[in-house]
Each structure stands twice: as C-alpha cells, then as structure tokens.
Coordinates of C-alpha atoms and ligand atoms in Angstrom, one line a residue:
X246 CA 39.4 84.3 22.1
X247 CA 41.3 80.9 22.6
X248 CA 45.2 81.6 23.5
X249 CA 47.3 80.2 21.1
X250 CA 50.5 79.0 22.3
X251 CA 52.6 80.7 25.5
X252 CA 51.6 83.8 25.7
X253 CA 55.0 86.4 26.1
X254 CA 54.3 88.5 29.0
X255 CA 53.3 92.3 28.4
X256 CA 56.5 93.2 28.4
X257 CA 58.3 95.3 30.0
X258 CA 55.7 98.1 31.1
X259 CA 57.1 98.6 34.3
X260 CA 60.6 100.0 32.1
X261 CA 58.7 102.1 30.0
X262 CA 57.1 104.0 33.2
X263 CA 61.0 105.9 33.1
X264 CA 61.1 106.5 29.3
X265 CA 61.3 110.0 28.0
X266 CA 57.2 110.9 26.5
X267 CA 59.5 111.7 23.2
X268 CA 60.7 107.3 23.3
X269 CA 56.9 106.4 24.0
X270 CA 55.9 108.6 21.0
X271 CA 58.1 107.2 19.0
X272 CA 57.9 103.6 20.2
X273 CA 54.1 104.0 19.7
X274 CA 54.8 105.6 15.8
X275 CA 56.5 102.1 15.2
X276 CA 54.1 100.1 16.2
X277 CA 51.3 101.6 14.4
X278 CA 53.7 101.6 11.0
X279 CA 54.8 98.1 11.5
X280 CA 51.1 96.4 12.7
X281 CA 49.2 94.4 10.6
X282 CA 46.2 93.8 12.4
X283 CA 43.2 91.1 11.4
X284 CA 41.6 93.2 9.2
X285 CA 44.4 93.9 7.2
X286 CA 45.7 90.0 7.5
X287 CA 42.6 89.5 5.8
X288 CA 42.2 91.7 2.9
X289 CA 45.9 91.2 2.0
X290 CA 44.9 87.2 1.6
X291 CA 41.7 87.6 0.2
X292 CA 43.5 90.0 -2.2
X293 CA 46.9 87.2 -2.5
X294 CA 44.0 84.8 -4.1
X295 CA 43.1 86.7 -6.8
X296 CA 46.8 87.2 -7.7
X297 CA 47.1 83.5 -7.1
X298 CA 44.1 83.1 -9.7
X299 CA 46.0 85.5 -12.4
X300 CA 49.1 84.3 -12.3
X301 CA 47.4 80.9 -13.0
X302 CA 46.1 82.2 -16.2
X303 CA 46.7 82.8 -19.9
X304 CA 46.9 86.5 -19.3
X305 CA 49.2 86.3 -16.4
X306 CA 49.9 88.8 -13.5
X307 CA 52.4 89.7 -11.2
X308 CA 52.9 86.3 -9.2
X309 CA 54.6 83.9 -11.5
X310 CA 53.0 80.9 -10.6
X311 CA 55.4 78.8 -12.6
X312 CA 54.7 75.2 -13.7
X313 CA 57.3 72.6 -12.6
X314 CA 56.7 69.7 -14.5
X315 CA 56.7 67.9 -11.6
X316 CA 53.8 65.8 -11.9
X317 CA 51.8 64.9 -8.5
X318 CA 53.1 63.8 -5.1
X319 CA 55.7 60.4 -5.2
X320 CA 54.2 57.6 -3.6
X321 CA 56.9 56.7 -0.9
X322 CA 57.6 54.0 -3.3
X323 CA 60.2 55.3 -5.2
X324 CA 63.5 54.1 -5.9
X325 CA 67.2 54.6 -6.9
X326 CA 70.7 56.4 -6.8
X327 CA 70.4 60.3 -7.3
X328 CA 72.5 63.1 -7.1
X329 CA 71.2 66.3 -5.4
X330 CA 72.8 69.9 -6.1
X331 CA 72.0 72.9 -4.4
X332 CA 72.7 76.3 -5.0
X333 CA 71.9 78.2 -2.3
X334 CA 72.5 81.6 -0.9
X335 CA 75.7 81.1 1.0
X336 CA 76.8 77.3 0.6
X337 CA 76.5 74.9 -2.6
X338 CA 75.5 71.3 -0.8
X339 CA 75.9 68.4 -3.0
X340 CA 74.5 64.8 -1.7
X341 CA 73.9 61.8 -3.1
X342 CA 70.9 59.9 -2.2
X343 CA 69.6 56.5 -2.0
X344 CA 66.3 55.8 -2.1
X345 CA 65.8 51.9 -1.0
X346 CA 62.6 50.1 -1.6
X347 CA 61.1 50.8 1.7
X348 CA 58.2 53.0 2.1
X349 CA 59.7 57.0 3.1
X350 CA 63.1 56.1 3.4
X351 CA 65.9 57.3 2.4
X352 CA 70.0 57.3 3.0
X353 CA 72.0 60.6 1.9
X354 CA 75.8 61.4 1.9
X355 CA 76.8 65.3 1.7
X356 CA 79.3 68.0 1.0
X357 CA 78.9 71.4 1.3
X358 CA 80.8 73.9 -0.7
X359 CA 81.2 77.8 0.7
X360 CA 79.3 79.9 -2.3
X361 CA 82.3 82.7 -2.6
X362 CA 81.0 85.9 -2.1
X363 CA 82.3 87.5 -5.0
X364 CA 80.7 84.6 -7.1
X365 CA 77.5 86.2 -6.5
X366 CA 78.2 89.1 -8.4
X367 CA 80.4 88.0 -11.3
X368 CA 80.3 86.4 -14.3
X369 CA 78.4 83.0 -15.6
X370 CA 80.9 81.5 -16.4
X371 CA 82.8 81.4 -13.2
X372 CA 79.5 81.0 -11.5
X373 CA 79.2 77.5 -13.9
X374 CA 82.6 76.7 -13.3
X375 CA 83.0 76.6 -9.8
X376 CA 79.6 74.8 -9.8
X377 CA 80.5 71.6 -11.7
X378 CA 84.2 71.7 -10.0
X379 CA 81.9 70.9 -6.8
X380 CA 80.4 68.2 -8.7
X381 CA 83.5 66.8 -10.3
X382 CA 85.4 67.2 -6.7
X383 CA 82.3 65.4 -4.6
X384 CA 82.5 62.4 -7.2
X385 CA 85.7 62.2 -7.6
X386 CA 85.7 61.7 -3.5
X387 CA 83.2 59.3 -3.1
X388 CA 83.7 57.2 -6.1
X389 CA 87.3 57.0 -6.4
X390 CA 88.0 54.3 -9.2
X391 CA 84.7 53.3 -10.1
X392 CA 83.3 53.0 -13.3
X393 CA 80.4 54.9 -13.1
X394 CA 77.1 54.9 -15.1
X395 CA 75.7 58.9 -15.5
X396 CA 74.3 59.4 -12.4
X397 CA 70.5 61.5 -12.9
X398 CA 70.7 64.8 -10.8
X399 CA 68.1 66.6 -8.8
X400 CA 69.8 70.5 -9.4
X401 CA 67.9 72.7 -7.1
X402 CA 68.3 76.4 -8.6
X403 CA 66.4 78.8 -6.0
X404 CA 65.3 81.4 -8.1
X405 CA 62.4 82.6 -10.4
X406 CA 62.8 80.2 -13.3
X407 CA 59.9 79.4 -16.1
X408 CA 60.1 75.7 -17.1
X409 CA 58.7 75.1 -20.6
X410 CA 60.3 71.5 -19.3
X411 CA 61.4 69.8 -16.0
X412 CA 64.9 70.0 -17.4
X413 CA 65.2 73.4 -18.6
X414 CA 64.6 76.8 -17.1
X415 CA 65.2 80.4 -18.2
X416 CA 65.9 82.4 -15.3
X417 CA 63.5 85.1 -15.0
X418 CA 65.7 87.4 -12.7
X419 CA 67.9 87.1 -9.9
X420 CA 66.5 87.7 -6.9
X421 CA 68.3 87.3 -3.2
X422 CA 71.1 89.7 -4.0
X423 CA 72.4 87.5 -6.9
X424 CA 73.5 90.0 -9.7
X425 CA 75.7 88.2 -12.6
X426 CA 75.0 89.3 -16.0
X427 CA 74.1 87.3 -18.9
X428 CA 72.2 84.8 -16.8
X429 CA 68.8 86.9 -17.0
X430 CA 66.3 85.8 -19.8
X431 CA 68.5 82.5 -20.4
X432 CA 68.5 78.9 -19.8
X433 CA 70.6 78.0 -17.3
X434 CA 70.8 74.2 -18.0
X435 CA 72.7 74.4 -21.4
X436 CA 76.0 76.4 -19.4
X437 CA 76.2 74.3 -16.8
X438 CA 75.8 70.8 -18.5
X439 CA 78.6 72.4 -20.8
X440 CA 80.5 73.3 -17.8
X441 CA 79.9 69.3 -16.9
X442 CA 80.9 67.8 -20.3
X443 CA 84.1 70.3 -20.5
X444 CA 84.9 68.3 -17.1
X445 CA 84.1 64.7 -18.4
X446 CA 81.9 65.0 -15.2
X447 CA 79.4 61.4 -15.5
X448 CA 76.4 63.4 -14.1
X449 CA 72.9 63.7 -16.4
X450 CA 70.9 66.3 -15.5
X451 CA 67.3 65.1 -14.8
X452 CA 65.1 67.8 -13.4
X453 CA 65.9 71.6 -12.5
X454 CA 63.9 72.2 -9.5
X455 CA 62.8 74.9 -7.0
X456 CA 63.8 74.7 -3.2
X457 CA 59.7 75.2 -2.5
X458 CA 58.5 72.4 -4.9
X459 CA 61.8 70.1 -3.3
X460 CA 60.4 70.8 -0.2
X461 CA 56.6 70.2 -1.0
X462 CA 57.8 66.9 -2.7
X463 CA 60.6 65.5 0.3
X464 CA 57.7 66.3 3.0
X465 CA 55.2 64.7 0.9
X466 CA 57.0 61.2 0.9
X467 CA 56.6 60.8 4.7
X468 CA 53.7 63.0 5.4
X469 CA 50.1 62.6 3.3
X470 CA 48.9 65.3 4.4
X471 CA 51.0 67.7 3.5
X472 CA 49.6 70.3 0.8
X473 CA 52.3 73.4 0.9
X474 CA 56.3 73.8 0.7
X475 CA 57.7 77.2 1.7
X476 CA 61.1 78.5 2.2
X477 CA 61.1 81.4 5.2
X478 CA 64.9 82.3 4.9
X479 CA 66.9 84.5 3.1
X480 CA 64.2 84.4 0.5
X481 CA 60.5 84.0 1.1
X482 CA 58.2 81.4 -1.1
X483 CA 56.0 78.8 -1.7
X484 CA 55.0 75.6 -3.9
X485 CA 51.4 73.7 -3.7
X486 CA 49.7 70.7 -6.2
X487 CA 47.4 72.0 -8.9
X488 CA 45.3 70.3 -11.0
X489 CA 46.2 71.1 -14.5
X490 CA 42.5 71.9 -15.3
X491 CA 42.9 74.8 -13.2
X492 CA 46.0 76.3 -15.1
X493 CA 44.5 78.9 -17.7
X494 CA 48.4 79.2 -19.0
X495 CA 48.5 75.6 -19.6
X496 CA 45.0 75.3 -22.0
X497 CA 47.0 75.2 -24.9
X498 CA 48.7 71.9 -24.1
X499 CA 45.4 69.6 -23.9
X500 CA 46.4 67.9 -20.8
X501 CA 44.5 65.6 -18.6
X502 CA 42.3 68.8 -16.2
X503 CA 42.9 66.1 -13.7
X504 CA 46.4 65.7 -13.6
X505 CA 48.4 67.2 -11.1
X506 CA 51.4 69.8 -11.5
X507 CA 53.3 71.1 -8.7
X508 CA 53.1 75.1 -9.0
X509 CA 56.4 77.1 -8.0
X510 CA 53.9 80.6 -6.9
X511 CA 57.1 83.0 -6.3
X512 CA 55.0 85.1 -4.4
X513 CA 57.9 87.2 -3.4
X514 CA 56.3 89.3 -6.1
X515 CA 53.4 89.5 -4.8
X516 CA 52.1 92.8 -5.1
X517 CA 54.8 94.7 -6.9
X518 CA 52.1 96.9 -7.9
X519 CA 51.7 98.4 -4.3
X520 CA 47.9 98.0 -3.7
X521 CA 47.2 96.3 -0.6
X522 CA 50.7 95.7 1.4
X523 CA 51.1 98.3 4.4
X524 CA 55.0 99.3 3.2
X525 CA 56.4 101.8 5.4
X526 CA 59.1 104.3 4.5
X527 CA 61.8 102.1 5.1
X528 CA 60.2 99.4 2.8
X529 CA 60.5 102.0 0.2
X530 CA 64.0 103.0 0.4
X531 CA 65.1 98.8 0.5
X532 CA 62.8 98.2 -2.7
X533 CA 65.0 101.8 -4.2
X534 CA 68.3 100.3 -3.0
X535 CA 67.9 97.1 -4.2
X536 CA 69.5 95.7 -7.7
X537 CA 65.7 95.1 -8.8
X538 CA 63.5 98.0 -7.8
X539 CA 60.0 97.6 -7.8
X540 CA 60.0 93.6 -7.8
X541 CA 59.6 91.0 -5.0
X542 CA 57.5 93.6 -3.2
X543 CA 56.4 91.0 -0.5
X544 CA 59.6 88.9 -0.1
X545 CA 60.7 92.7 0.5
X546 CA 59.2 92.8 3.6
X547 CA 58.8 90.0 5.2
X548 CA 62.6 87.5 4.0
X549 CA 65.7 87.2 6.0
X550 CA 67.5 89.2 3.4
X551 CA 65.8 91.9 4.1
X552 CA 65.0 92.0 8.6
X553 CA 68.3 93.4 9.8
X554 CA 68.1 96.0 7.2
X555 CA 64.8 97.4 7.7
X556 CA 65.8 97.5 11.5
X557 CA 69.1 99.4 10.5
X558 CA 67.2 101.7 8.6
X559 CA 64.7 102.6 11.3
X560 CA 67.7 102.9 14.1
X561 CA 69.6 105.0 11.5
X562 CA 66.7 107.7 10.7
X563 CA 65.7 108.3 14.5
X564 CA 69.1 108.9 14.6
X565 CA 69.5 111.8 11.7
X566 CA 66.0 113.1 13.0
X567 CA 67.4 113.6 16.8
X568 CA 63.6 114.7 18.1
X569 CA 64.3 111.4 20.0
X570 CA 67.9 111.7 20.5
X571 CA 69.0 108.1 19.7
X572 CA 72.5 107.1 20.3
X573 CA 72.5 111.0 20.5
X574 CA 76.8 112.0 20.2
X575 CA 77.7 108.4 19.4
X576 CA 79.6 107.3 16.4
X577 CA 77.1 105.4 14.3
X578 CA 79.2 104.6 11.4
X579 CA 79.4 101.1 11.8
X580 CA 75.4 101.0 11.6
X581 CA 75.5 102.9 8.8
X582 CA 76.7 100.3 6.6
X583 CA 74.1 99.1 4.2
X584 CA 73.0 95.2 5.0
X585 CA 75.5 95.1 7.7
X586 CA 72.9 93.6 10.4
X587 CA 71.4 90.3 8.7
X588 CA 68.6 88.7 10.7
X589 CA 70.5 86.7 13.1
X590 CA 71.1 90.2 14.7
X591 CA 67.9 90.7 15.0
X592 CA 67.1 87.2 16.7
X593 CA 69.9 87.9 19.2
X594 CA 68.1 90.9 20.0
X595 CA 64.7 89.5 20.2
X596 CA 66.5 86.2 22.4
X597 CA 67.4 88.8 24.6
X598 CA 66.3 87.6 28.0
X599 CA 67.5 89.6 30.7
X600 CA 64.7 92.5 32.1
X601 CA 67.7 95.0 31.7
X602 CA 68.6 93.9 28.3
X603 CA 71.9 93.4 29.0
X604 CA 72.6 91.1 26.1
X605 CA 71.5 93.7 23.9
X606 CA 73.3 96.1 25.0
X607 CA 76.7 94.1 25.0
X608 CA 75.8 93.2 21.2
X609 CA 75.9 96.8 20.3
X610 CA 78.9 97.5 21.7
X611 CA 80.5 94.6 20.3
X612 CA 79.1 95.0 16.8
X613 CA 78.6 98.5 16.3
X614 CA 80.6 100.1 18.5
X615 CA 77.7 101.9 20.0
X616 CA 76.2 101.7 23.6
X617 CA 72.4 102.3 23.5
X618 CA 71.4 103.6 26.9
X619 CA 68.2 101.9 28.5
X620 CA 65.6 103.9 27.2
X621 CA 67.2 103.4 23.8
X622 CA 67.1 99.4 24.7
X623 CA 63.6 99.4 24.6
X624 CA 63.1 100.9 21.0
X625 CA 65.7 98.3 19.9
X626 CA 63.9 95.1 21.6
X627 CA 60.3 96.6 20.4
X628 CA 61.4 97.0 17.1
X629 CA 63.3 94.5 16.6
X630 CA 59.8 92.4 17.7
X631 CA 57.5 94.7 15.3
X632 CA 60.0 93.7 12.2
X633 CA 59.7 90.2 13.2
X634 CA 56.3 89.9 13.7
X635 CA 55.0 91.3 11.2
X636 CA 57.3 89.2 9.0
X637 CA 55.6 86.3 10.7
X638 CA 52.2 87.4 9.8
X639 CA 52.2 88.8 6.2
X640 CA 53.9 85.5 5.8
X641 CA 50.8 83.6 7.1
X642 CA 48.6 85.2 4.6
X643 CA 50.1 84.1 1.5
X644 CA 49.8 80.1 3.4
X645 CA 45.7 81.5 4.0
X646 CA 45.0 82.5 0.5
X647 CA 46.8 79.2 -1.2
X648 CA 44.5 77.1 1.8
X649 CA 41.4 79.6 1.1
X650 CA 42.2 78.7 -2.7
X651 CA 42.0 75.2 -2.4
X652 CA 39.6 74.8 -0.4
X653 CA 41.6 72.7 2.4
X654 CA 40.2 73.0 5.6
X655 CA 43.0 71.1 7.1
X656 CA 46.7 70.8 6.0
X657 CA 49.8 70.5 6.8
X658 CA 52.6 72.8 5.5
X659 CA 56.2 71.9 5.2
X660 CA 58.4 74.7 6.0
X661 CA 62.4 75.1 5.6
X662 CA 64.9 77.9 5.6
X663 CA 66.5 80.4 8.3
X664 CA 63.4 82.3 9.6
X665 CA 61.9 79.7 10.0
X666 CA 64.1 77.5 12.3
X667 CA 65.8 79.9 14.1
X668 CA 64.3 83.8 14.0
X669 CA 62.7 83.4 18.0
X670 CA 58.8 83.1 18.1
X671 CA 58.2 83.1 14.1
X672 CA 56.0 80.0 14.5
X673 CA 53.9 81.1 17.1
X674 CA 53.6 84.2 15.5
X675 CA 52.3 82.7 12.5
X676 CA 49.8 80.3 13.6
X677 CA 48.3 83.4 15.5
X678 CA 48.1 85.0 12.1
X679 CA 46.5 82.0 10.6
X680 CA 43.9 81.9 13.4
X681 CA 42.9 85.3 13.2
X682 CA 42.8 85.5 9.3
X683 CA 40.7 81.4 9.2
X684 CA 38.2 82.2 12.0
X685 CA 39.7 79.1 13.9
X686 CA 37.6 78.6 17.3
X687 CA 39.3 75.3 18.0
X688 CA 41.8 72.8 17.1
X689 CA 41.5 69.6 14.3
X690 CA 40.1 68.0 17.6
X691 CA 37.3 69.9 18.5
X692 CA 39.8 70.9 22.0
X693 CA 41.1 74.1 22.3
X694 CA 43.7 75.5 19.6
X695 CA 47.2 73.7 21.0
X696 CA 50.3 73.4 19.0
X697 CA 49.6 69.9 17.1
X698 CA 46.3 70.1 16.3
X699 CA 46.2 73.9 14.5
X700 CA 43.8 72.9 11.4
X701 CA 46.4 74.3 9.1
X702 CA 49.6 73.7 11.0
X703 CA 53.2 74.9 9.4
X704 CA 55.8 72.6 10.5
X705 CA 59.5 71.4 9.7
X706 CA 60.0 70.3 6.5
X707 CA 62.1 67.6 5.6
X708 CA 65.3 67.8 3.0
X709 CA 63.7 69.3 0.4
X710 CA 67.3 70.3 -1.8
X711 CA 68.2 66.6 -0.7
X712 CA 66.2 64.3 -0.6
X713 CA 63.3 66.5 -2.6
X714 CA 65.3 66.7 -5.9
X715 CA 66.1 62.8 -6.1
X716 CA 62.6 62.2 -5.4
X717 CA 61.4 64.9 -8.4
X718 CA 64.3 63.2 -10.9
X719 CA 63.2 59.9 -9.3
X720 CA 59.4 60.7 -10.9
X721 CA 60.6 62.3 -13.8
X722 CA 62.4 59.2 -15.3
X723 CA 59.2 56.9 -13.3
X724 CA 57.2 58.7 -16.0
X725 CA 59.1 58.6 -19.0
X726 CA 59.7 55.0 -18.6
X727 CA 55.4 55.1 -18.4
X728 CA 55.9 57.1 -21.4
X729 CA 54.5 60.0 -20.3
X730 CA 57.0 62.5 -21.7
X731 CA 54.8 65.7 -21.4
X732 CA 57.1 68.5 -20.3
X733 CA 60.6 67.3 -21.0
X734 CA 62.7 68.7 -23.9
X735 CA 65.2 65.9 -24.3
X736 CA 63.9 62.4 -22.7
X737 CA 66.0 60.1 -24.7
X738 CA 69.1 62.4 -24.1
X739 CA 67.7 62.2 -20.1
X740 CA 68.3 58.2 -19.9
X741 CA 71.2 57.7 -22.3
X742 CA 74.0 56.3 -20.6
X743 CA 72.4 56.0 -17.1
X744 CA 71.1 52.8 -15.9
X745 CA 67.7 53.7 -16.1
X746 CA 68.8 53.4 -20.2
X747 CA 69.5 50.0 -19.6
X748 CA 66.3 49.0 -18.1
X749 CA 67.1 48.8 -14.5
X750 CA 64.0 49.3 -13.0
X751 CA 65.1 50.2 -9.2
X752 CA 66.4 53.2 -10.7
X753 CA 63.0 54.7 -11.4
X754 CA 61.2 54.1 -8.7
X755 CA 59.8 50.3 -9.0
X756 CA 56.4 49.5 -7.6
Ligands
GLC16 C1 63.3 83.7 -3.7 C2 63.4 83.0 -5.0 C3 62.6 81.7 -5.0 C4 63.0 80.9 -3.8 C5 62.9 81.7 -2.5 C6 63.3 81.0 -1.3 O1 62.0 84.2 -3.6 O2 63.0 83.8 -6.1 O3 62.8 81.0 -6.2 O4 62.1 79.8 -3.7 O5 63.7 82.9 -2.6 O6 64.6 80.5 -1.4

C-alpha cells in the first residue's frame, strides 16, 4: 500500500508494556467497538448511495435530499451589494458583501452577534426578535444616515428545511441541540420578515439557504472543480449539483432533465433505521438522550456535537463498571455532567504531545477535577483517537458514495466547520478513508498519493454563510431578471423596492 500523508508513529507501545492486562483488555474492547475498517467503509457507502438514490425520489426515504432552488454553479461573474445572515450554532454573523465585476472576487464587512444560550431553547418569537435586532443594529452601524434601497439578503438557516421555493422553507426539525417550539413543521421566512417589517428594517429577503449549499456555491466561484460542500462541525452535512432529470421528487414540475439544482442531502439522517452503521452502546444512549431520538443517526456519530460526549460516556461507564478501576476512589462528578466535554476537549487531548501525557493529565485536573494516573492516560489518549478517527472515516463515506454516485473520478470538495479546521489529524484521517474505500493506487498525477494530488481531495472551503449566500441571492434575482422564475413563491415581491426593481443591472450579476 502507498502511505498517505505522515504517518503517526505506533504509539506509545513501549508505555503500554507497564499497563495492568485488565487496561490492555479494555483498551483492545475499544478499539474493536470503535473501528471501522475497509470493508465496513465500503458497504456503509455503497449502502449511503442507495439512500442517496431514495431520498432523490418520489417515494422518498430517510435522507432528505432537499431541493434548494439554487440553480447551477455562478459563473465568477456575478455582481452586486448583498447582505449575508447566519444563524449558527453559537454566534449570529451578519456581513455585507460586494461582489465587484472582477472574476472571483469579492469584498465583505462583518459583525458577529453571541447566539444567547437560552435562545436556543425558547420561544420563536424571541428567537426572531433578537435575529432582526442584529440586522437592524448591523445597518444602523454601517449605514448611518443613508437612504437606503432594500438591500437582498442571503439568510443562511443551518437546519433541515424543505424549500417548495428559494425564499421559503418549513423547518423540518431542529437538529444541533436547538429545541424552540412552534418552529417545527413551519415556515420560518414569514416570522422573521415580520420580525423585519415591525422594525422598519430595509432588508428583502432573497434566498433561504443551507450552510452546505453556501459553501458548495462560495467555493464554486474560485474553484471549477469543485463538486461537494460539507460542513464537519457541530453538525455534520453535505450539498452537491444535480441535474434535475435525476430528481424522481421533482417529475411533477416538467423541468428542463438538464438543468442543474443544488441538493441540500442532510445526511445526518442517514441511516436512522440502524442497518449498516457500527453504533456502539454509547451511540445508543446519545441518540436516547437526545431531544430527537432516533433521527440524525450518522451526524450522531461522527459531528462535533456529539465527540466529547461519547468520550464522556465511555470514561464514565469504565468507571461505574470498576473491572478496570478507572479514576478508581476519585470524585467524578464533574465528568458526569451530560455534554460537559465538547470536542475541543477531545482535540486537546489528542494534541497532547508529550510521551508522558502530561498535558493530559494537567487538563483533567483543571477541568474535572480528576487526576488519571498513567495507565489511565493511555485509555484517555487511545480513545480519544478511536472517537476521532472513526469520525473522520464514516465521514469519508458519505463524500465516496455522493463521488461513486456521480460518477466523478476526480473532485474537489469544499469543506468548512470545527472538525474540520481544528479537531488534530481529521484530514489525514479522511483521505486515508477515501483511499481505502476508492481503490486509489496513486495520485491525479500518476505519482504516488501526496497531499495535493488525492483524486478526490477535501479541502478548505471558502465563506460559504458569507460570501456563499450573496452569491445564491446574487443568482436568484440573475434569473428572475432572465425570467426564469421556477421555484420562487413571491418574485415580484423579491425585487420591489431594491435596485434590482429599478433595473440596475450590476445588482444581479451583469455579464
Ligand atoms: C445539521 C443540520 C444541517 C447542517 C449541518 C451542518 O446536520 O441539520 O442543515 O447543514 O448540521 O451545520
């Protein structure tokens, strides 16, 4: 086999020559519950493809495969003032972009906005509120004075959302912890563009996008090759170009087979029906614990959410089982603590580089009041790289199967979020995945498999909740100026009172 990337050294054999045979046994239990090897990395995407296929169709299955209305890649062309919200897990970001008429530019002013806890879990209209106060405040800033025209926003809303129309979605569920009632089975774009008006806030929203398809689209403008957008953070998911021929769900609506449709997959749910994922024990007790039981089975198991608690869970049982005496007449409470760890623990732990682990060991004390003796280290630093990897590498499979699906040989895939930036070694880890599942004997160049010429190769995106939703609002208007109005609920109400109503062509995205 060709090595792919540096390889990490066996490590740390020599310590494990003074473990108790108990601490082997139960490092070795770990690694055979939380190992996905090849031949399981390749049923799970040849399995991922048919799900891919269903969710495409009339009948539907578990993987939503929503259409975006986003209609085929921009051209690097495009033009015009945009605003950009984005809802994310932790902070609200609003920018405003300019896109100038040079090919892949862009310029982009920002605010970000902390998303109060306690928002997360409370009621829509708060959660409205507070969003267009953002808006109003960010405007208010940065265009003291002026008389503005509306200004057509880019909203990205990271969540399961079907789109009848690029600017309307009903919220399927909440998924990332979000829990605020009343939201589910809605539209979300009528409460907040009352929540605008109430404020005499001049903003027109344009198109309601995914971070994934933001992503796919923002990459797109500077890279042709590009294929896939996926988020690897707190949530775990993907966009890719489909040809509307191919979208069973979509028959109904006579469009062009050749057209193109960006397809939001929410493959987080991929197999919520438990048939081919390898969940261990503690995947079972997250999915029971969780405000949705028995959906997002995959992003279950492989997001940021969701790392530091599995590890938790693991440290917590060896604990309560004492055959392998783990922090063994130590406090624990402070682990016990549902989601206390999130997966920046984990990455300290995993960043750890000193042979004794000393890092490690000062993190525990400092967080959790415990002190894990060396043996104990060990467990932590080998789980801690199990959880990871294995994130890494179910991840790959769901990148296979949309590549397999395609047909694409080659691609390149933009990738955002936490995991993906910062958890230590997720990329390598990945693109070992990929190798293994895609028979890869060399690189795009015919050389030996080297970071750069990987024939599918997952690299940073750029701005997707930026720069990705004024391009998407940017091609929305494009088209409706074209006249192709296939998709949106309200076009005329879309233009009136921006300039795009008054037949300035720079803002939709000229040549
Ligand atoms: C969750 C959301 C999805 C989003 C992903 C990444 O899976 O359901 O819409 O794209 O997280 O943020």
């Amino acid at each position: 086999m060709v090595g792919l990337g540096p390889k990490r050294k066996p490590s740390r054999k020599g310590s494990m020559a003074d473990m108790p045979g108990s601490m082997v046994e139960e490092i070795k239990r770990l690694e055979q519950l939380f190992t996905v090897d090849t031949k399981k990395l390749k049923a799970i995407t040849e399995h991922f493809i048919s799900e891919l296929d269903k969710g495409l169709s009339k009948e539907g299955g578990s993987i939503p495969m929503n259409p975006t209305w986003c209609m085929g890649f921009p051209t690097g062309y495009e033009t015009g003032t945009f605003l950009a919200l984005d809802m994310g897990g932790t902070n609200l970001r609003v920018c405003e972009i300019n896109l100038p008429e040079e090919k892949g530019e862009f310029d982009i002013i920002q605010s970000k906005y902390r998303m109060p806890e306690e928002l997360k879990t409370g009621n829509a209209d708060e959660l409205w509120g507070y969003v267009a106060d953002c808006l109003q405040q960010f405007i208010e800033y940065h265009h003291e004075g002026e008389k503005l025209d509306k200004l057509p926003l880019g909203f990205t809303f990271s969540y399961p959302a079907t789109q009848e129309y690029i600017d309307h979605g009903v919220l399927q569920r909440w998924t990332k912890g979000f829990d605020i009632d009343g939201v589910e089975g809605k539209d979300v774009v009528p409460p907040f563009e009352a929540a605008l008006e109430e404020r005499g806030v001049p903003i027109k929203l344009t198109a309601l996008i995914n971070d994934t398809t933001g992503t796919l689209i923002a990459s797109a403008y500077t890279d042709s090759e590009m294929k896939i957008g996926c988020i690897f953070g707190t949530g775990c998911n993907a966009a890719y170009m489909e040809t509307c021929g191919n979208v069973g769900k979509l028959a109904h609506m006579n469009l062009d087979p050749d057209a193109e449709i960006a397809i939001n997959c929410e493959w987080g749910a991929f197999d919520n029906e438990h048939k081919i994922l390898p969940r261990t024990p503690y995947d079972v007790i997250i999915d029971k614990d969780s405000p949705r039981p028995g959906q997002q089975a995959f992003e279950k198991m492989i997001a940021g959410l969701y790392l530091g608690e599995l590890f938790r869970l693991v440290l917590v049982d060896l604990h309560e089982q004492g055959h392998v005496k783990m922090f063994e007449g130590q406090d624990i409470s402070a682990l016990k603590k549902p989601y206390s760890l999130d997966a920046s623990f984990l990455s300290q732990v995993e960043e750890d580089a000193f042979e004794n682990l000393a890092q490690t060991h000062d993190l525990f004390e400092k967080e959790l009041n415990i002190t894990p003796k060396r043996p104990e280290l060990e467990l932590i630093r080998r789980l801690a790289e199990l959880i990871g990897t294995r994130s890494a590498r179910l991840s790959a499979c769901g990148v296979a199967a949309i590549c397999k699906k395609k047909g694409y040989k080659t691609a390149h895939v933009g990738a955002d979020g936490s995991v993906f930036n910062k958890y230590p070694h997720f990329k390598v880890r990945g693109a070992q995945a990929l190798k293994e599942i895609l028979d890869w004997e060399s690189g795009r160049d015919g050389k030996p498999l080297k970071e750069g010429t990987y024939p599918v190769e997952i690299m940073p995106a750029e701005d997707g909740s930026g720069v990705g939703a004024a391009l998407i609002a940017a091609l929305t208007l494009k088209r409706v100026q074209e006249g192709n109005t296939v998709g949106i609920k309200d076009w005329e109400g879309m233009l009136k009172g921006t300039k795009a109503a008054k037949g300035d062509n720079k803002q939709f995205g000229g040549k």
